mmCIF file of C-alpha atoms in Angstrom:
data_model
loop_
_atom_site.group_PDB
_atom_site.id
_atom_site.type_symbol
_atom_site.label_atom_id
_atom_site.label_comp_id
_atom_site.label_asym_id
_atom_site.label_seq_id
_atom_site.Cartn_x
_atom_site.Cartn_y
_atom_site.Cartn_z
ATOM 1 C CA MET A 5 102.185 70.594 53.822
ATOM 2 C CA THR A 6 98.637 71.697 52.035
ATOM 3 C CA ILE A 7 97.731 75.095 53.397
ATOM 4 C CA PRO A 8 93.721 75.740 52.940
ATOM 5 C CA PRO A 9 92.617 78.584 51.186
ATOM 6 C CA PRO A 10 93.220 81.722 53.630
ATOM 7 C CA LEU A 11 89.745 83.066 52.782
ATOM 8 C CA ASP A 12 88.278 80.158 54.485
ATOM 9 C CA VAL A 13 88.750 81.013 58.302
ATOM 10 C CA VAL A 14 87.479 77.664 59.409
ATOM 11 C CA ALA A 15 89.882 75.457 57.216
ATOM 12 C CA LEU A 16 92.740 77.925 58.539
ATOM 13 C CA THR A 17 91.665 77.512 62.129
ATOM 14 C CA GLN A 18 91.712 73.863 61.675
ATOM 15 C CA ALA A 19 95.096 74.028 59.916
ATOM 16 C CA LEU A 20 96.439 75.864 63.276
ATOM 17 C CA LEU A 21 94.763 73.892 65.340
ATOM 18 C CA ARG A 22 96.489 70.632 63.971
ATOM 19 C CA ALA A 23 99.867 72.172 64.497
ATOM 20 C CA ASP A 24 101.252 71.138 68.010
ATOM 21 C CA SER A 25 102.587 74.469 69.357
ATOM 22 C CA VAL A 26 102.799 74.205 73.223
ATOM 23 C CA THR A 27 104.868 77.191 74.511
ATOM 24 C CA PRO A 28 107.527 77.986 73.411
ATOM 25 C CA ALA A 29 106.288 77.258 69.910
ATOM 26 C CA ARG A 30 107.996 77.122 66.474
ATOM 27 C CA GLY A 31 108.116 75.382 63.337
ATOM 28 C CA SER A 32 105.112 73.984 61.728
ATOM 29 C CA VAL A 33 102.295 76.533 63.042
ATOM 30 C CA PHE A 34 104.532 79.310 61.626
ATOM 31 C CA ASP A 35 104.609 77.383 58.271
ATOM 32 C CA VAL A 36 100.806 77.716 58.082
ATOM 33 C CA LEU A 37 100.967 81.467 59.017
ATOM 34 C CA GLU A 38 103.455 81.896 56.633
ATOM 35 C CA ALA A 39 101.779 80.062 53.745
ATOM 36 C CA ALA A 40 98.290 81.985 54.370
ATOM 37 C CA LEU A 41 99.926 85.232 54.586
ATOM 38 C CA THR A 42 102.249 85.235 51.761
ATOM 39 C CA ALA A 43 99.260 84.074 49.384
ATOM 40 C CA ILE A 44 97.526 87.762 50.133
ATOM 41 C CA GLY A 45 100.582 89.646 49.550
ATOM 42 C CA PHE A 46 102.184 90.109 52.956
ATOM 43 C CA ALA A 47 105.843 90.072 53.308
ATOM 44 C CA VAL A 48 106.736 87.713 56.109
ATOM 45 C CA ASP A 49 109.758 87.953 58.613
ATOM 46 C CA ARG A 50 110.174 84.870 60.817
ATOM 47 C CA PHE A 51 113.101 84.591 63.609
ATOM 48 C CA THR A 52 113.894 82.420 66.296
ATOM 49 C CA LEU A 53 115.693 83.668 69.740
ATOM 50 C CA GLY A 54 116.371 82.061 72.819
ATOM 51 C CA GLU A 55 117.629 78.832 74.445
ATOM 52 C CA VAL A 56 116.091 76.192 76.898
ATOM 53 C CA PRO A 57 114.308 76.749 79.293
ATOM 54 C CA ASP A 58 112.518 79.882 78.160
ATOM 55 C CA GLY A 59 113.261 79.141 74.250
ATOM 56 C CA PRO A 60 113.859 78.586 71.519
ATOM 57 C CA VAL A 61 110.987 80.725 70.611
ATOM 58 C CA GLU A 62 109.849 81.593 66.943
ATOM 59 C CA ASN A 63 108.322 84.891 65.953
ATOM 60 C CA LEU A 64 106.423 86.324 62.952
ATOM 61 C CA LEU A 65 106.395 89.904 61.628
ATOM 62 C CA ALA A 66 104.162 90.369 58.702
ATOM 63 C CA THR A 67 103.293 93.659 56.634
ATOM 64 C CA ARG A 68 101.399 94.555 53.696
ATOM 65 C CA GLY A 69 100.531 97.881 52.102
ATOM 66 C CA GLN A 70 103.017 100.168 53.979
ATOM 67 C CA ASP A 71 105.035 101.219 50.693
ATOM 68 C CA GLY A 72 102.944 103.906 48.935
ATOM 69 C CA ALA A 73 99.955 103.675 51.424
ATOM 70 C CA THR A 74 98.036 106.719 51.279
ATOM 71 C CA GLY A 75 95.666 108.237 54.257
ATOM 72 C CA GLY A 76 94.186 106.088 56.675
ATOM 73 C CA ARG A 77 95.914 104.553 59.607
ATOM 74 C CA HIS A 78 98.482 101.773 59.891
ATOM 75 C CA LEU A 79 96.665 98.993 61.926
ATOM 76 C CA ALA A 80 98.466 96.191 63.564
ATOM 77 C CA PHE A 81 97.057 92.940 64.731
ATOM 78 C CA ALA A 82 99.070 91.130 67.590
ATOM 79 C CA GLY A 83 98.533 87.617 68.981
ATOM 80 C CA HIS A 84 100.371 84.302 69.478
ATOM 81 C CA VAL A 85 100.239 80.758 68.431
ATOM 82 C CA ASP A 86 101.688 79.129 71.189
ATOM 83 C CA VAL A 87 99.342 77.593 73.598
ATOM 84 C CA VAL A 88 99.159 75.980 77.052
ATOM 85 C CA PRO A 89 99.786 71.992 77.363
ATOM 86 C CA PRO A 90 96.465 70.512 76.676
ATOM 87 C CA GLY A 91 96.226 68.069 79.844
ATOM 88 C CA GLU A 92 94.115 65.053 79.978
ATOM 89 C CA GLY A 93 90.653 63.914 79.381
ATOM 90 C CA TRP A 94 89.891 65.381 75.785
ATOM 91 C CA THR A 95 87.216 63.748 73.849
ATOM 92 C CA THR A 96 89.128 63.723 70.760
ATOM 93 C CA SER A 97 92.766 64.592 70.248
ATOM 94 C CA PRO A 98 93.583 68.399 71.481
ATOM 95 C CA TRP A 99 95.433 68.601 68.002
ATOM 96 C CA SER A 100 92.608 67.457 65.720
ATOM 97 C CA GLY A 101 90.470 70.401 65.106
ATOM 98 C CA THR A 102 87.540 68.352 65.104
ATOM 99 C CA GLU A 103 84.316 69.909 63.775
ATOM 100 C CA ARG A 104 81.476 68.776 66.113
ATOM 101 C CA GLY A 105 77.848 70.391 66.756
ATOM 102 C CA GLY A 106 79.042 73.926 64.922
ATOM 103 C CA LEU A 107 82.072 74.023 67.105
ATOM 104 C CA LEU A 108 85.563 73.552 66.409
ATOM 105 C CA TYR A 109 87.665 71.705 69.158
ATOM 106 C CA GLY A 110 91.340 71.977 69.803
ATOM 107 C CA ARG A 111 93.781 73.652 72.195
ATOM 108 C CA GLY A 112 94.202 76.957 71.091
ATOM 109 C CA ALA A 113 90.734 77.373 69.424
ATOM 110 C CA VAL A 114 89.919 80.666 71.479
ATOM 111 C CA ASP A 115 93.119 81.204 72.980
ATOM 112 C CA MET A 116 93.835 82.416 70.243
ATOM 113 C CA LYS A 117 94.386 80.523 67.105
ATOM 114 C CA GLY A 118 90.770 81.434 66.139
ATOM 115 C CA ALA A 119 91.334 85.114 66.345
ATOM 116 C CA VAL A 120 94.484 84.964 64.215
ATOM 117 C CA ALA A 121 92.682 83.085 61.527
ATOM 118 C CA ALA A 122 89.875 85.369 61.594
ATOM 119 C CA PHE A 123 91.992 88.390 61.044
ATOM 120 C CA ILE A 124 93.976 86.869 58.340
ATOM 121 C CA ALA A 125 90.756 86.027 56.456
ATOM 122 C CA ALA A 126 89.532 89.610 57.152
ATOM 123 C CA ALA A 127 92.928 90.829 55.588
ATOM 124 C CA ALA A 128 92.373 88.662 52.307
ATOM 125 C CA ALA A 129 88.989 90.142 51.991
ATOM 126 C CA GLU A 130 89.791 93.877 52.464
ATOM 127 C CA THR A 131 93.133 94.756 50.765
ATOM 128 C CA GLY A 132 93.088 98.232 51.367
ATOM 129 C CA GLY A 133 95.252 100.289 54.105
ATOM 130 C CA ALA A 134 98.733 99.346 55.789
ATOM 131 C CA LEU A 135 98.597 96.323 58.064
ATOM 132 C CA SER A 136 101.021 94.432 60.097
ATOM 133 C CA LEU A 137 100.511 91.174 61.986
ATOM 134 C CA ILE A 138 102.678 90.734 65.247
ATOM 135 C CA ILE A 139 102.502 86.989 65.850
ATOM 136 C CA THR A 140 104.645 85.278 68.878
ATOM 137 C CA GLY A 141 105.339 81.730 69.863
ATOM 138 C CA ASP A 142 106.123 83.099 73.806
ATOM 139 C CA GLU A 143 102.964 84.269 74.950
ATOM 140 C CA GLU A 144 101.745 81.774 77.477
ATOM 141 C CA GLY A 145 104.977 81.156 78.817
ATOM 142 C CA PRO A 146 107.540 83.656 80.191
ATOM 143 C CA ALA A 147 107.451 85.682 77.109
ATOM 144 C CA THR A 148 111.259 86.622 77.257
ATOM 145 C CA TYR A 149 111.949 86.279 73.759
ATOM 146 C CA GLY A 150 108.520 86.972 72.305
ATOM 147 C CA THR A 151 106.601 90.339 71.685
ATOM 148 C CA VAL A 152 109.511 92.457 73.258
ATOM 149 C CA ALA A 153 111.676 91.037 70.629
ATOM 150 C CA LEU A 154 109.159 91.637 67.997
ATOM 151 C CA ILE A 155 108.812 95.175 69.212
ATOM 152 C CA GLU A 156 112.497 95.657 68.860
ATOM 153 C CA ARG A 157 112.455 94.136 65.457
ATOM 154 C CA MET A 158 109.601 96.641 64.430
ATOM 155 C CA ALA A 159 111.788 99.615 65.750
ATOM 156 C CA ALA A 160 114.958 98.340 63.729
ATOM 157 C CA ARG A 161 112.853 98.217 60.461
ATOM 158 C CA GLY A 162 111.057 101.653 61.229
ATOM 159 C CA ILE A 163 107.678 99.887 61.365
ATOM 160 C CA ALA A 164 105.233 102.119 63.630
ATOM 161 C CA PRO A 165 101.760 101.462 63.723
ATOM 162 C CA ASP A 166 99.061 103.832 64.859
ATOM 163 C CA TRP A 167 96.695 101.404 66.125
ATOM 164 C CA CYS A 168 96.933 97.930 67.865
ATOM 165 C CA LEU A 169 94.471 95.374 68.165
ATOM 166 C CA VAL A 170 95.254 92.153 70.290
ATOM 167 C CA GLY A 171 93.156 89.290 69.568
ATOM 168 C CA GLU A 172 92.851 87.736 72.948
ATOM 169 C CA PRO A 173 89.464 86.323 74.005
ATOM 170 C CA THR A 174 87.869 89.096 75.721
ATOM 171 C CA SER A 175 83.956 88.059 74.978
ATOM 172 C CA THR A 176 82.166 86.757 78.113
ATOM 173 C CA ARG A 177 78.665 85.445 77.025
ATOM 174 C CA HIS A 178 78.167 86.645 73.575
ATOM 175 C CA LEU A 179 80.821 87.652 71.036
ATOM 176 C CA GLY A 180 81.080 91.405 71.004
ATOM 177 C CA ASP A 181 80.032 92.190 74.571
ATOM 178 C CA MET A 182 83.409 93.134 76.060
ATOM 179 C CA MET A 183 86.819 94.655 74.913
ATOM 180 C CA LYS A 184 89.895 95.587 77.099
ATOM 181 C CA ILE A 185 91.269 99.067 76.869
ATOM 182 C CA GLY A 186 93.711 98.316 79.665
ATOM 183 C CA ARG A 187 95.207 95.535 82.083
ATOM 184 C CA ARG A 188 96.289 95.279 85.628
ATOM 185 C CA GLY A 189 99.841 94.916 86.499
ATOM 186 C CA SER A 190 101.439 91.882 87.939
ATOM 187 C CA VAL A 191 104.365 91.005 90.188
ATOM 188 C CA ASN A 192 105.333 87.978 92.092
ATOM 189 C CA ILE A 193 107.510 88.301 95.222
ATOM 190 C CA TRP A 194 109.432 85.703 97.049
ATOM 191 C CA VAL A 195 110.424 86.283 100.883
ATOM 192 C CA THR A 196 112.670 84.113 102.590
ATOM 193 C CA VAL A 197 113.243 84.712 106.370
ATOM 194 C CA PRO A 198 116.455 82.987 107.778
ATOM 195 C CA GLY A 199 116.658 81.510 111.243
ATOM 196 C CA ARG A 200 118.846 79.232 113.264
ATOM 197 C CA GLN A 201 118.092 75.295 113.441
ATOM 198 C CA GLY A 202 117.837 73.756 116.751
ATOM 199 C CA HIS A 203 116.284 71.557 118.948
ATOM 200 C CA VAL A 204 112.699 72.436 120.025
ATOM 201 C CA ALA A 205 113.614 71.635 123.690
ATOM 202 C CA TYR A 206 116.415 74.306 123.528
ATOM 203 C CA PRO A 207 114.467 77.277 122.026
ATOM 204 C CA HIS A 208 117.144 79.749 123.523
ATOM 205 C CA LEU A 209 119.861 78.003 121.501
ATOM 206 C CA ALA A 210 117.951 78.536 118.200
ATOM 207 C CA ASP A 211 116.092 81.294 116.116
ATOM 208 C CA ASN A 212 112.872 80.136 114.626
ATOM 209 C CA PRO A 213 111.741 82.082 111.499
ATOM 210 C CA ILE A 214 108.212 80.984 111.168
ATOM 211 C CA PRO A 215 106.856 83.563 113.873
ATOM 212 C CA LYS A 216 108.698 86.323 111.931
ATOM 213 C CA LEU A 217 107.270 85.097 108.693
ATOM 214 C CA ILE A 218 103.687 84.947 110.250
ATOM 215 C CA ALA A 219 103.711 88.289 111.608
ATOM 216 C CA MET A 220 105.243 89.651 108.138
ATOM 217 C CA LEU A 221 102.280 88.136 106.309
ATOM 218 C CA ALA A 222 99.629 89.382 108.966
ATOM 219 C CA GLU A 223 100.733 92.895 108.352
ATOM 220 C CA VAL A 224 100.704 92.309 104.279
ATOM 221 C CA GLU A 225 97.369 90.900 104.429
ATOM 222 C CA ALA A 226 96.188 94.221 106.382
ATOM 223 C CA ILE A 227 97.554 96.443 103.595
ATOM 224 C CA VAL A 228 94.977 98.225 101.458
ATOM 225 C CA LEU A 229 96.888 99.334 98.517
ATOM 226 C CA ASP A 230 94.061 101.276 97.112
ATOM 227 C CA THR A 231 90.332 101.741 96.414
ATOM 228 C CA GLY A 232 90.357 101.511 92.674
ATOM 229 C CA ASN A 233 89.559 103.766 90.175
ATOM 230 C CA ARG A 234 87.148 104.826 87.429
ATOM 231 C CA TRP A 235 88.567 101.914 85.181
ATOM 232 C CA PHE A 236 90.393 99.719 87.415
ATOM 233 C CA GLN A 237 89.460 97.441 90.444
ATOM 234 C CA PRO A 238 91.706 97.309 93.770
ATOM 235 C CA SER A 239 94.885 96.253 93.704
ATOM 236 C CA ASN A 240 95.079 92.988 95.529
ATOM 237 C CA ILE A 241 97.867 91.012 97.218
ATOM 238 C CA GLU A 242 97.456 87.487 97.648
ATOM 239 C CA VAL A 243 99.582 85.096 99.634
ATOM 240 C CA THR A 244 100.238 82.096 97.153
ATOM 241 C CA ASP A 245 102.833 79.720 98.781
ATOM 242 C CA ILE A 246 104.570 79.129 102.437
ATOM 243 C CA ALA A 247 107.225 76.603 102.822
ATOM 244 C CA VAL A 248 109.430 75.510 105.574
ATOM 245 C CA GLY A 249 110.147 72.166 104.453
ATOM 246 C CA ASN A 250 111.090 70.772 107.876
ATOM 247 C CA PRO A 251 110.436 67.037 107.988
ATOM 248 C CA ALA A 252 111.266 66.545 111.584
ATOM 249 C CA HIS A 253 108.602 67.369 114.505
ATOM 250 C CA ASN A 254 111.467 68.392 117.112
ATOM 251 C CA VAL A 255 113.613 70.614 115.126
ATOM 252 C CA ILE A 256 113.365 74.488 114.756
ATOM 253 C CA PRO A 257 113.903 75.074 110.896
ATOM 254 C CA ALA A 258 116.573 77.025 109.587
ATOM 255 C CA LYS A 259 114.366 79.332 107.139
ATOM 256 C CA ALA A 260 110.838 79.842 106.367
ATOM 257 C CA GLU A 261 109.655 81.171 103.106
ATOM 258 C CA ALA A 262 106.589 82.655 101.233
ATOM 259 C CA ARG A 263 105.641 83.672 97.820
ATOM 260 C CA LEU A 264 103.146 86.801 97.228
ATOM 261 C CA SER A 265 101.425 87.537 93.997
ATOM 262 C CA ILE A 266 100.033 91.210 93.408
ATOM 263 C CA ARG A 267 97.871 92.360 90.833
ATOM 264 C CA PHE A 268 97.796 96.172 90.717
ATOM 265 C CA ASN A 269 96.118 99.029 88.965
ATOM 266 C CA ASP A 270 97.671 102.138 87.588
ATOM 267 C CA GLU A 271 97.832 103.610 90.911
ATOM 268 C CA GLN A 272 101.021 101.675 92.000
ATOM 269 C CA SER A 273 104.237 100.109 90.302
ATOM 270 C CA GLY A 274 105.871 96.850 90.376
ATOM 271 C CA ALA A 275 109.180 98.155 91.585
ATOM 272 C CA ALA A 276 107.586 100.211 94.510
ATOM 273 C CA LEU A 277 105.401 97.342 95.559
ATOM 274 C CA ILE A 278 108.529 95.248 95.901
ATOM 275 C CA GLU A 279 110.218 97.752 97.802
ATOM 276 C CA ARG A 280 106.901 98.098 100.329
ATOM 277 C CA ILE A 281 106.898 94.492 100.989
ATOM 278 C CA ARG A 282 110.843 94.386 101.585
ATOM 279 C CA ALA A 283 110.275 97.064 104.313
ATOM 280 C CA VAL A 284 107.493 94.913 105.868
ATOM 281 C CA ALA A 285 109.457 91.815 105.622
ATOM 282 C CA GLN A 286 112.572 93.573 107.159
ATOM 283 C CA GLY A 287 110.722 95.229 109.889
ATOM 284 C CA HIS A 288 110.060 91.776 111.396
ATOM 285 C CA ALA A 289 113.437 90.156 110.088
ATOM 286 C CA PRO A 290 116.232 92.665 109.272
ATOM 287 C CA ASP A 291 117.864 89.929 107.213
ATOM 288 C CA ALA A 292 115.095 88.892 105.354
ATOM 289 C CA ILE A 293 115.986 88.387 101.719
ATOM 290 C CA VAL A 294 113.066 89.845 99.306
ATOM 291 C CA THR A 295 113.330 89.412 95.612
ATOM 292 C CA GLY A 296 110.478 90.199 92.878
ATOM 293 C CA ARG A 297 109.728 89.749 89.406
ATOM 294 C CA VAL A 298 107.399 92.206 87.654
ATOM 295 C CA SER A 299 105.589 90.476 84.756
ATOM 296 C CA GLY A 300 104.092 93.674 83.487
ATOM 297 C CA GLU A 301 102.903 97.124 84.483
ATOM 298 C CA ALA A 302 99.385 98.217 84.450
ATOM 299 C CA PHE A 303 98.592 100.164 81.317
ATOM 300 C CA LEU A 304 95.439 101.986 79.950
ATOM 301 C CA THR A 305 94.306 103.328 76.607
ATOM 302 C CA GLU A 306 91.981 105.680 77.334
ATOM 303 C CA PRO A 307 88.857 105.690 75.402
ATOM 304 C CA GLY A 308 89.162 107.338 71.991
ATOM 305 C CA ALA A 309 89.624 106.853 68.043
ATOM 306 C CA LEU A 310 90.671 103.150 68.435
ATOM 307 C CA SER A 311 88.124 101.956 70.893
ATOM 308 C CA ALA A 312 85.416 103.661 69.199
ATOM 309 C CA ALA A 313 86.441 102.191 65.935
ATOM 310 C CA VAL A 314 85.983 98.714 67.376
ATOM 311 C CA ALA A 315 83.267 99.094 69.146
ATOM 312 C CA ALA A 316 81.780 100.715 65.859
ATOM 313 C CA ALA A 317 82.607 97.763 64.129
ATOM 314 C CA VAL A 318 81.272 95.452 66.597
ATOM 315 C CA GLU A 319 77.755 97.282 66.733
ATOM 316 C CA ALA A 320 77.617 97.389 63.017
ATOM 317 C CA GLN A 321 78.101 93.676 62.711
ATOM 318 C CA THR A 322 76.299 92.257 65.780
ATOM 319 C CA GLY A 323 74.226 95.096 67.095
ATOM 320 C CA ARG A 324 76.160 94.761 70.331
ATOM 321 C CA VAL A 325 77.896 97.800 72.402
ATOM 322 C CA PRO A 326 80.990 96.201 73.931
ATOM 323 C CA GLU A 327 81.806 97.161 77.427
ATOM 324 C CA LEU A 328 84.980 98.709 77.971
ATOM 325 C CA SER A 329 87.042 96.672 80.598
ATOM 326 C CA THR A 330 90.477 96.225 82.226
ATOM 327 C CA THR A 331 89.667 93.076 84.052
ATOM 328 C CA GLY A 332 91.405 89.714 83.759
ATOM 329 C CA GLY A 333 95.164 88.660 83.739
ATOM 330 C CA THR A 334 97.834 90.087 81.951
ATOM 331 C CA SER A 335 98.595 89.882 78.140
ATOM 332 C CA ASP A 336 100.931 91.020 75.522
ATOM 333 C CA ALA A 337 99.246 94.249 75.309
ATOM 334 C CA ARG A 338 101.385 95.448 78.104
ATOM 335 C CA PHE A 339 104.222 95.504 75.948
ATOM 336 C CA LEU A 340 102.391 96.694 72.712
ATOM 337 C CA SER A 341 100.788 99.606 74.564
ATOM 338 C CA ARG A 342 104.218 101.346 74.480
ATOM 339 C CA LEU A 343 104.112 101.528 70.599
ATOM 340 C CA CYS A 344 100.664 103.234 70.283
ATOM 341 C CA PRO A 345 96.884 102.768 71.468
ATOM 342 C CA THR A 346 96.208 99.240 72.220
ATOM 343 C CA VAL A 347 93.176 97.459 72.729
ATOM 344 C CA GLU A 348 92.089 93.743 72.923
ATOM 345 C CA PHE A 349 89.222 92.070 71.306
ATOM 346 C CA GLY A 350 88.331 88.633 70.398
ATOM 347 C CA LEU A 351 86.302 85.309 70.810
ATOM 348 C CA LEU A 352 84.492 84.082 74.101
ATOM 349 C CA ASN A 353 86.813 83.183 76.789
ATOM 350 C CA ALA A 354 84.564 80.596 78.528
ATOM 351 C CA THR A 355 86.616 77.372 77.336
ATOM 352 C CA MET A 356 90.195 79.000 77.014
ATOM 353 C CA HIS A 357 92.923 76.557 78.775
ATOM 354 C CA LYS A 358 90.189 74.161 79.723
ATOM 355 C CA VAL A 359 89.757 70.325 78.367
ATOM 356 C CA ASP A 360 87.910 70.538 74.950
ATOM 357 C CA GLU A 361 88.636 74.104 74.406
ATOM 358 C CA ALA A 362 86.235 74.866 71.591
ATOM 359 C CA VAL A 363 85.131 77.837 69.143
ATOM 360 C CA ALA A 364 81.683 78.327 67.529
ATOM 361 C CA ILE A 365 81.908 78.490 63.983
ATOM 362 C CA ASP A 366 79.662 81.211 63.684
ATOM 363 C CA ASP A 367 81.609 83.392 66.131
ATOM 364 C CA LEU A 368 84.903 82.624 63.919
ATOM 365 C CA ARG A 369 82.832 84.021 60.842
ATOM 366 C CA MET A 370 81.401 87.034 62.851
ATOM 367 C CA LEU A 371 84.702 87.812 64.085
ATOM 368 C CA THR A 372 86.252 87.873 60.691
ATOM 369 C CA ALA A 373 83.370 90.401 59.512
ATOM 370 C CA ILE A 374 84.301 92.602 62.751
ATOM 371 C CA TYR A 375 87.924 92.393 61.930
ATOM 372 C CA ALA A 376 87.271 93.403 58.328
ATOM 373 C CA ASP A 377 85.181 96.145 59.288
ATOM 374 C CA LEU A 378 87.876 97.596 61.303
ATOM 375 C CA ILE A 379 90.388 97.373 58.548
ATOM 376 C CA ARG A 380 88.019 99.240 56.537
ATOM 377 C CA ARG A 381 87.712 102.021 59.090
ATOM 378 C CA ALA A 382 91.337 102.190 59.820
ATOM 379 C CA ALA A 383 92.180 102.615 56.007
ATOM 380 C CA ALA A 384 89.500 105.233 55.617
#
């Protein structure tokens, strides 16, 4: 495999885009990363974990400048090179990295191979300070064997960054108009209300679970968890599925099921929300079965030195002052925020997960300049 010069952010992005890396990712996309990073002095640690269905997953931890580094802060850049499936209808192959009209097209162009390439290009230009790259192949999937495993690897090796920047696509209208200083938490909850199957003409011999489930969901829909706060919008509960699976018109079903998704701010916790839904469900159906899975807790990095440094780098390069936000879905920052102050900043998010996902070449070069500016500020 021919690896482009790591200083060329466009060529490096194209090399990453041409590596099919639908989650969980491993192999060739990490070969591209390793070649680029070792060429600019990073020590690269690659490892693979897990089995089907959530794995195998490959991860990469790269470090430079930690031995003998004086002063400054250890800056970590975190990201992922796995992508969602491309879907149908692309103008050109989603793995082509085609350049057209000042744009690079390919799955992962903005989410987030472009940002990974930009940080590597920035690190090639700025050689001072202690840097780490924390790159997973399992962010778009269940994240079972990804960033959490990388954090454990870092702890075992005594790697402790002072700041962490996650390169998710945070910009909305123009590069640099928004950064994320936190994210809401996410929990999915499954509710099963058992009944007793029977003939609809003899309801006294059956137990219909559907009215109980409907009453439970009506109470859930009326819940106001909170009204939000300075940094977070209100938490919200959404019913995302109702299933009975009854093919017959004259049979009372044996069970009814629902699924809920809750996005919550830092006034709530995932475990407490599961218990609250369980109490409501069992108030209507004492034998209801409620299970939940917390994808991540809400987190907030209070505005401080890191967000100020990112904002200063953005303003110096673009003239824009980024808005501090906690909107959007979850990211691996939910794990990394346990290590050190963590913010997210990256490319425009308009085409992420869409057909013909694309990044502007000018934005790639500008993002490289912003990241290089931040590296200088961290090392100062």
